[in-house]
Amino acid sequence: MDTENLRSFLEVAAHGSFTIAAHRLNLAQSTVSARIRGLEEQLGRKLFVRDSDGVSLTPAGRQFLPHASTITRTWEQSRQDIAVPDGYETLLRLTAPAYLWDSITSPWIEWMRAKRPNVALRLEGSFPDLAIDQMAEGLLDICILYLPKPHPGIVYETLAVDQVVLVQHTAQVGPWTQNYILMDWGLEFRVEHDRVFAGMVKPAISAGLVFIGLQHVLSQRAAAYLPLSAVSAHIERGELRRVEDTPVFQRPIYLAYPQNPASSDALDIALTGLRTLARNLSGDQAFAESDRAFSMQSMSPESGNRFRDKDMRKTKNLKRMERNPKDRDAL
């Protein structure tokens, strides 16, 4: 049975649309349709039925769904295990925001090569929610992210605290509000942002990734709230400047890893390296240090949501705004 056919089946089942599944798989819709037909021929059963809302699973499709998911995960895990290069003991897979490459990811690679040269490394790029799902399936070992997603068996700890500042292109003409991209830093940021800038017209453009926001600011001579660690070099080069008399938001960076890893020794070394780098970064004006870990192994989704809400309230003091020194002097 072709695992690519199974992957297409899972995408169509998840989104109820051949069109969306084709887009996510970067395939032509006709290719996805052909894969589903081939799978139905192999099984001798119809898997989908078209309705007014798109497509939905037939009873046979619903029965096949968990098996398709299990087969796909098993195949991916097997492929990953076999992919350990010859001469290496094990493989560690990490995903992190691209803008942290210089400050965390690249120094961590050097740390691992020095401490455990027999461990192979794979660097992945993924959206946080997808990354946590991959970790739960054994396809990822370490994830650095902003918003922890409750999941059984996943441990989170606060690695550092990023300072998010308002910057604008030095060549921007007119008020920064006229060409502003709204970064989606989560619900609490949006609430605080809307409170501080209550009179602002809602921006036409928004983004959820630092890379996209930064590239837009640079190419379109715009303004945005971005991590200071991501824009410091651009400020030093005179490409960007901080907007005066605007608040600074502090945002935790979380470290996620399995509670029961396959290779605990290698993972312990890797986590020690990341924590050490984070402590070193706490002396940088762009970062602060924090020390808090929690596990979500025994949580139901409902209790996980309650825990996350409680945890976010605890960290709200980390996200409080700092006024410009001139503002403090005026108070």
Coordinates of N, CA and C in Angstrom, one line a residue, residues 114-293:
A114 N 30.6 19.5 19.9 CA 31.7 19.5 20.8 C 31.4 18.4 21.9
K115 N 30.1 18.4 22.4 CA 29.8 17.5 23.5 C 29.5 16.1 23.1
R116 N 28.7 16.0 22.0 CA 28.3 14.6 21.5 C 28.5 14.5 20.0
P117 N 29.8 14.4 19.5 CA 30.0 14.3 18.1 C 29.4 13.1 17.4
N118 N 29.0 12.1 18.2 CA 28.5 10.9 17.7 C 26.9 11.0 17.5
V119 N 26.4 12.1 17.8 CA 24.9 12.3 17.6 C 24.7 13.1 16.4
A120 N 23.9 12.6 15.4 CA 23.5 13.3 14.2 C 22.4 14.3 14.5
L121 N 22.4 15.4 13.8 CA 21.3 16.4 14.1 C 20.6 16.7 12.8
R122 N 19.3 16.9 13.0 CA 18.4 17.3 11.9 C 17.6 18.6 12.3
L123 N 17.7 19.6 11.5 CA 17.0 20.9 11.8 C 15.8 20.9 10.9
E124 N 14.6 21.1 11.5 CA 13.3 21.1 10.8 C 12.7 22.5 10.9
G125 N 11.9 22.8 10.0 CA 11.0 24.0 10.0 C 9.6 23.6 10.0
S126 N 8.8 24.1 11.0 CA 7.4 23.6 11.1 C 6.7 24.6 11.9
F127 N 5.3 24.7 11.7 CA 4.5 25.5 12.5 C 4.4 24.8 13.9
P128 N 4.3 25.6 15.0 CA 4.3 25.0 16.3 C 3.3 23.9 16.5
D129 N 2.0 24.1 16.1 CA 1.0 23.1 16.4 C 1.4 21.8 15.7
L130 N 1.8 21.9 14.5 CA 2.2 20.7 13.7 C 3.4 20.1 14.4
A131 N 4.4 20.9 14.8 CA 5.6 20.4 15.4 C 5.3 19.6 16.7
I132 N 4.3 20.1 17.5 CA 4.0 19.3 18.7 C 3.3 18.0 18.4
D133 N 2.5 18.0 17.3 CA 1.9 16.7 16.9 C 3.0 15.8 16.4
Q134 N 4.0 16.3 15.7 CA 5.1 15.4 15.2 C 5.9 14.9 16.4
M135 N 6.1 15.7 17.4 CA 6.8 15.3 18.6 C 6.0 14.2 19.3
A136 N 4.7 14.3 19.4 CA 3.9 13.3 20.1 C 3.9 12.0 19.3
E137 N 4.2 12.1 18.0 CA 4.3 10.9 17.1 C 5.7 10.3 17.0
G138 N 6.6 10.9 17.8 CA 8.0 10.4 17.8 C 8.8 10.9 16.6
L139 N 8.4 11.9 15.9 CA 9.1 12.4 14.7 C 9.9 13.7 15.0
L140 N 9.9 14.2 16.2 CA 10.6 15.4 16.5 C 11.0 15.3 18.0
D141 N 12.2 15.8 18.3 CA 12.7 15.6 19.7 C 12.7 16.9 20.5
I142 N 12.9 18.1 19.9 CA 12.9 19.3 20.6 C 12.2 20.4 19.8
C143 N 11.4 21.2 20.4 CA 10.7 22.3 19.7 C 10.9 23.6 20.5
I144 N 11.3 24.6 19.9 CA 11.3 26.0 20.5 C 10.2 26.8 19.9
L145 N 9.3 27.3 20.8 CA 8.1 27.9 20.3 C 7.6 28.9 21.3
Y146 N 6.6 29.7 20.9 CA 6.0 30.8 21.7 C 4.8 30.3 22.5
L147 N 3.9 29.6 21.9 CA 2.6 29.3 22.6 C 2.6 27.8 22.8
P148 N 2.7 27.3 24.1 CA 2.6 25.9 24.4 C 1.2 25.3 24.1
K149 N 1.2 24.2 23.4 CA -0.1 23.5 23.1 C -0.2 22.3 24.0
P150 N -1.2 22.3 24.9 CA -1.4 21.1 25.8 C -1.4 19.8 25.1
H151 N -0.6 18.9 25.5 CA -0.5 17.6 24.8 C 0.0 16.5 25.8
P152 N -0.6 15.4 26.0 CA -0.1 14.4 26.9 C 1.3 14.0 26.5
G153 N 2.2 13.9 27.6 CA 3.5 13.4 27.3 C 4.5 14.4 26.9
I154 N 4.1 15.7 26.7 CA 5.0 16.7 26.3 C 5.3 17.6 27.5
V155 N 6.6 17.9 27.7 CA 7.0 18.8 28.8 C 7.4 20.2 28.2
Y156 N 7.0 21.2 28.9 CA 7.3 22.6 28.5 C 8.1 23.3 29.6
E157 N 9.1 24.1 29.2 CA 9.7 25.0 30.2 C 10.0 26.3 29.5
T158 N 10.1 27.3 30.3 CA 10.4 28.7 29.7 C 11.9 28.8 29.5
L159 N 12.3 28.9 28.3 CA 13.7 28.9 28.0 C 14.3 30.3 28.1
A160 N 13.6 31.3 27.7 CA 14.0 32.7 27.8 C 12.8 33.6 27.6
V161 N 13.0 34.9 27.7 CA 11.9 35.9 27.5 C 12.4 36.9 26.5
D162 N 11.6 36.9 25.4 CA 12.0 37.8 24.2 C 11.3 39.1 24.4
Q163 N 12.0 40.2 24.1 CA 11.4 41.5 24.1 C 10.9 41.9 22.8
V164 N 9.6 42.3 22.7 CA 9.0 42.6 21.4 C 8.8 44.1 21.3
V165 N 9.5 44.7 20.4 CA 9.5 46.2 20.3 C 8.9 46.7 18.9
L166 N 8.4 47.9 18.9 CA 7.9 48.5 17.7 C 9.1 49.1 16.9
V167 N 9.2 48.7 15.7 CA 10.3 49.2 14.8 C 9.7 49.7 13.5
Q168 N 10.4 50.6 12.9 CA 9.9 51.1 11.6 C 11.1 51.2 10.7
H169 N 10.9 51.1 9.4 CA 12.0 51.3 8.4 C 12.4 52.8 8.5
T170 N 13.7 53.0 8.4 CA 14.3 54.4 8.6 C 13.8 55.3 7.4
A171 N 13.4 54.6 6.3 CA 13.0 55.4 5.1 C 11.5 55.6 5.1
Q172 N 10.8 55.1 6.1 CA 9.3 55.3 6.1 C 8.9 56.7 6.2
V173 N 8.0 57.1 5.3 CA 7.5 58.5 5.3 C 6.2 58.5 5.9
G174 N 6.0 59.5 6.8 CA 4.7 59.7 7.5 C 4.7 58.9 8.7
P175 N 3.5 58.9 9.5 CA 3.4 58.2 10.7 C 3.5 56.7 10.5
W176 N 4.1 56.0 11.5 CA 4.3 54.6 11.3 C 2.9 53.8 11.2
T177 N 1.8 54.4 11.7 CA 0.5 53.7 11.7 C 0.0 53.6 10.2
Q178 N 0.5 54.4 9.3 CA 0.0 54.4 8.0 C 0.5 53.2 7.2
N179 N 1.6 52.6 7.6 CA 2.1 51.4 6.9 C 2.6 50.4 8.0
Y180 N 1.6 49.8 8.6 CA 1.9 48.9 9.8 C 1.3 47.5 9.5
I181 N 2.2 46.5 9.8 CA 1.8 45.1 9.7 C 1.6 44.6 11.1
L182 N 0.4 44.0 11.4 CA 0.1 43.5 12.7 C 0.6 42.1 12.9
M183 N 1.5 41.9 13.8 CA 2.0 40.6 14.1 C 1.1 39.9 15.1
D184 N 0.8 38.6 14.8 CA -0.1 37.9 15.7 C 0.7 37.1 16.7
W185 N 0.9 37.7 17.9 CA 1.6 37.1 18.9 C 0.7 36.4 20.0
G186 N -0.5 36.1 19.6 CA -1.4 35.4 20.5 C -2.4 36.3 21.1
L187 N -3.4 35.7 21.8 CA -4.5 36.5 22.3 C -4.2 37.6 23.2
E188 N -3.3 37.3 24.2 CA -3.0 38.3 25.2 C -2.3 39.5 24.5
F189 N -1.4 39.3 23.6 CA -0.8 40.4 22.9 C -1.8 41.2 22.2
R190 N -2.8 40.6 21.5 CA -3.8 41.3 20.7 C -4.6 42.2 21.7
V191 N -5.0 41.6 22.9 CA -5.8 42.3 23.8 C -5.0 43.6 24.3
E192 N -3.7 43.4 24.7 CA -2.9 44.5 25.2 C -2.7 45.5 24.0
H193 N -2.4 45.0 22.8 CA -2.2 45.9 21.7 C -3.4 46.8 21.4
D194 N -4.6 46.1 21.4 CA -5.8 46.9 21.2 C -6.1 47.9 22.3
R195 N -5.7 47.5 23.5 CA -6.0 48.5 24.6 C -5.1 49.7 24.5
V196 N -3.8 49.5 24.1 CA -2.8 50.6 24.0 C -3.1 51.4 22.8
F197 N -3.4 50.8 21.7 CA -3.7 51.5 20.5 C -5.2 51.5 20.1
A198 N -6.0 51.9 21.0 CA -7.4 51.7 20.9 C -8.0 52.5 19.7
G199 N -7.3 53.6 19.4 CA -7.9 54.5 18.3 C -7.3 54.1 16.9
M200 N -6.5 53.1 16.8 CA -5.9 52.7 15.6 C -6.8 52.0 14.7
V201 N -6.8 52.3 13.4 CA -7.6 51.6 12.4 C -6.9 50.2 12.2
K202 N -7.7 49.1 12.2 CA -7.2 47.8 12.1 C -6.3 47.6 10.8
P203 N -5.1 47.2 11.0 CA -4.2 47.1 9.8 C -4.7 46.1 8.8
A204 N -4.5 46.4 7.5 CA -4.9 45.6 6.4 C -4.1 44.3 6.3
I205 N -2.9 44.3 6.8 CA -2.0 43.2 6.7 C -1.6 42.7 8.1
S206 N -1.6 41.4 8.2 CA -1.2 40.7 9.5 C -0.3 39.5 9.1
A207 N 0.5 39.1 10.1 CA 1.3 37.9 9.9 C 1.6 37.2 11.2
G208 N 1.9 35.9 11.1 CA 2.1 35.1 12.2 C 3.6 34.6 12.4
L209 N 4.4 34.9 11.4 CA 5.8 34.5 11.4 C 6.7 35.7 11.4
V210 N 7.8 35.6 12.3 CA 8.7 36.8 12.4 C 9.4 37.0 11.0
F211 N 9.7 36.0 10.3 CA 10.4 36.2 9.0 C 9.6 37.0 8.1
I212 N 8.3 36.6 8.0 CA 7.4 37.3 7.1 C 7.2 38.8 7.5
G213 N 7.0 39.0 8.8 CA 6.9 40.4 9.2 C 8.1 41.2 9.0
L214 N 9.3 40.7 9.3 CA 10.5 41.4 9.1 C 10.8 41.7 7.6
Q215 N 10.5 40.7 6.7 CA 10.8 41.0 5.3 C 9.8 42.0 4.8
H216 N 8.6 42.0 5.3 CA 7.6 43.0 4.8 C 8.1 44.4 5.3
V217 N 8.5 44.5 6.5 CA 9.0 45.8 7.0 C 10.1 46.3 6.2
L218 N 11.1 45.4 5.8 CA 12.3 45.8 5.1 C 11.9 46.2 3.6
S219 N 11.1 45.4 3.0 CA 10.8 45.6 1.6 C 9.8 46.7 1.3
Q220 N 8.9 46.9 2.3 CA 7.8 47.8 2.0 C 7.9 49.1 2.9
R221 N 9.1 49.2 3.5 CA 9.3 50.4 4.4 C 8.2 50.6 5.4
A222 N 7.9 49.6 6.1 CA 6.8 49.6 7.0 C 7.2 49.5 8.5
A223 N 6.3 49.3 9.3 CA 6.5 49.2 10.8 C 5.8 47.9 11.3
A224 N 6.3 47.4 12.4 CA 5.8 46.2 13.1 C 6.3 46.0 14.4
Y225 N 5.6 45.3 15.3 CA 6.2 44.8 16.5 C 6.9 43.5 16.3
L226 N 8.2 43.5 16.5 CA 9.1 42.3 16.3 C 10.0 42.1 17.4
P227 N 10.5 40.8 17.6 CA 11.5 40.6 18.7 C 12.7 41.4 18.5
L228 N 13.2 42.0 19.6 CA 14.4 42.8 19.5 C 15.6 41.9 19.0
S229 N 15.6 40.7 19.4 CA 16.7 39.8 19.0 C 16.7 39.6 17.5
A230 N 15.5 39.8 16.8 CA 15.5 39.6 15.3 C 15.8 40.9 14.6
V231 N 15.7 42.0 15.2 CA 15.9 43.3 14.5 C 17.1 44.1 15.0
S232 N 17.8 43.6 16.0 CA 19.0 44.4 16.5 C 20.0 44.7 15.4
A233 N 20.3 43.7 14.6 CA 21.3 43.9 13.6 C 20.9 44.9 12.6
H234 N 19.6 44.9 12.2 CA 19.1 45.9 11.3 C 19.1 47.3 11.9
I235 N 18.9 47.4 13.2 CA 18.9 48.7 13.8 C 20.4 49.2 13.8
E236 N 21.3 48.3 14.1 CA 22.7 48.7 14.1 C 23.2 49.2 12.7
R237 N 22.6 48.5 11.7 CA 23.0 48.9 10.3 C 22.3 50.1 9.8
G238 N 21.3 50.6 10.6 CA 20.6 51.8 10.2 C 19.4 51.6 9.3
E239 N 19.0 50.3 9.1 CA 17.9 50.0 8.2 C 16.6 50.2 9.0
L240 N 16.6 49.9 10.3 CA 15.4 50.1 11.1 C 15.7 51.0 12.3
R241 N 14.6 51.5 12.9 CA 14.8 52.2 14.1 C 13.6 51.9 15.0
R242 N 13.8 52.0 16.3 CA 12.7 51.8 17.3 C 11.9 53.0 17.3
V243 N 10.6 52.8 17.4 CA 9.6 53.9 17.5 C 9.6 54.4 19.0
E244 N 9.9 55.7 19.2 CA 10.0 56.2 20.5 C 8.6 56.3 21.2
D245 N 8.7 56.2 22.5 CA 7.5 56.4 23.4 C 6.4 55.4 23.1
T246 N 6.8 54.1 22.8 CA 5.8 53.0 22.6 C 6.2 51.9 23.5
P247 N 5.2 51.1 24.0 CA 5.5 50.1 25.0 C 6.3 48.9 24.4
V248 N 7.0 48.2 25.3 CA 7.7 47.0 25.0 C 7.0 45.9 25.6
F249 N 6.7 44.8 24.9 CA 6.1 43.6 25.4 C 7.1 42.5 25.6
Q250 N 7.0 41.8 26.7 CA 7.9 40.7 27.0 C 7.1 39.4 26.7
R251 N 7.8 38.5 26.0 CA 7.1 37.3 25.6 C 8.0 36.0 25.8
P252 N 7.5 35.0 26.6 CA 8.3 33.9 26.9 C 8.5 33.0 25.6
I253 N 9.7 32.5 25.6 CA 10.1 31.5 24.5 C 10.1 30.1 25.3
Y254 N 9.3 29.2 24.8 CA 9.2 27.9 25.4 C 10.1 26.8 24.8
L255 N 10.5 25.9 25.6 CA 11.2 24.7 25.1 C 10.3 23.5 25.4
A256 N 10.1 22.7 24.3 CA 9.2 21.5 24.4 C 10.0 20.3 24.1
Y257 N 9.7 19.2 24.8 CA 10.4 17.9 24.6 C 9.6 16.8 25.2
P258 N 9.8 15.5 24.7 CA 9.0 14.4 25.2 C 9.4 14.1 26.6
Q259 N 8.4 13.7 27.4 CA 8.7 13.3 28.8 C 9.4 12.0 28.9
N260 N 9.1 11.1 27.9 CA 9.8 9.8 27.9 C 10.5 9.6 26.5
P261 N 11.7 10.2 26.3 CA 12.3 10.2 25.0 C 12.9 8.9 24.7
A262 N 13.2 8.6 23.4 CA 13.8 7.3 23.0 C 15.3 7.3 23.4
S263 N 15.9 8.5 23.3 CA 17.3 8.5 23.6 C 17.5 9.6 24.7
S264 N 17.3 9.3 26.0 CA 17.3 10.3 27.0 C 18.6 10.9 27.3
D265 N 19.7 10.1 27.1 CA 21.1 10.7 27.3 C 21.4 11.8 26.3
A266 N 21.1 11.5 25.1 CA 21.4 12.5 24.0 C 20.5 13.8 24.2
L267 N 19.2 13.5 24.6 CA 18.3 14.6 24.8 C 18.7 15.5 26.0
D268 N 19.2 14.8 27.0 CA 19.6 15.6 28.2 C 20.8 16.5 27.9
I269 N 21.7 16.0 27.1 CA 22.9 16.9 26.7 C 22.4 18.0 25.8
A270 N 21.4 17.8 24.9 CA 20.9 18.8 24.0 C 20.2 19.9 24.8
L271 N 19.4 19.5 25.8 CA 18.6 20.4 26.6 C 19.5 21.2 27.5
T272 N 20.6 20.6 28.0 CA 21.6 21.3 28.8 C 22.2 22.4 28.0
G273 N 22.5 22.1 26.7 CA 23.1 23.1 25.9 C 22.2 24.3 25.6
L274 N 20.9 24.0 25.4 CA 20.0 25.1 25.1 C 19.8 26.0 26.4
R275 N 19.7 25.3 27.5 CA 19.6 26.1 28.8 C 20.8 26.9 29.0
T276 N 22.0 26.4 28.8 CA 23.2 27.2 29.0 C 23.2 28.4 28.1
L277 N 22.9 28.2 26.8 CA 22.9 29.3 25.9 C 21.9 30.3 26.3
A278 N 20.7 29.9 26.8 CA 19.7 30.8 27.2 C 20.2 31.7 28.4
R279 N 20.9 31.0 29.3 CA 21.4 31.8 30.5 C 22.4 32.8 30.0
N280 N 23.2 32.4 29.0 CA 24.2 33.4 28.5 C 23.5 34.6 27.8
L281 N 22.4 34.2 27.1 CA 21.6 35.3 26.4 C 20.9 36.2 27.4
S282 N 20.7 35.8 28.6 CA 19.9 36.6 29.6 C 20.7 37.9 29.9
G283 N 22.0 38.0 29.6 CA 22.7 39.2 29.7 C 22.5 40.2 28.6
D284 N 21.9 39.7 27.5 CA 21.7 40.5 26.3 C 20.4 41.3 26.5
Q285 N 20.4 42.5 26.1 CA 19.2 43.4 26.3 C 18.0 42.8 25.6
A286 N 18.2 42.0 24.6 CA 17.0 41.4 23.9 C 16.3 40.3 24.6
F287 N 17.0 39.7 25.6 CA 16.5 38.5 26.2 C 16.5 38.7 27.7
A288 N 15.6 38.0 28.4 CA 15.7 37.8 29.9 C 15.6 36.3 30.2
E289 N 16.0 35.9 31.4 CA 16.0 34.5 31.7 C 14.8 34.2 32.6
S290 N 14.3 32.9 32.4 CA 13.2 32.4 33.2 C 13.5 30.9 33.5
D291 N 12.9 30.4 34.6 CA 13.1 29.0 35.0 C 11.8 28.4 35.5
R292 N 11.1 27.8 34.6 CA 9.9 27.2 35.0 C 9.5 26.1 34.0
A293 N 9.2 24.9 34.5 CA 8.8 23.8 33.7 C 7.5 23.2 34.1

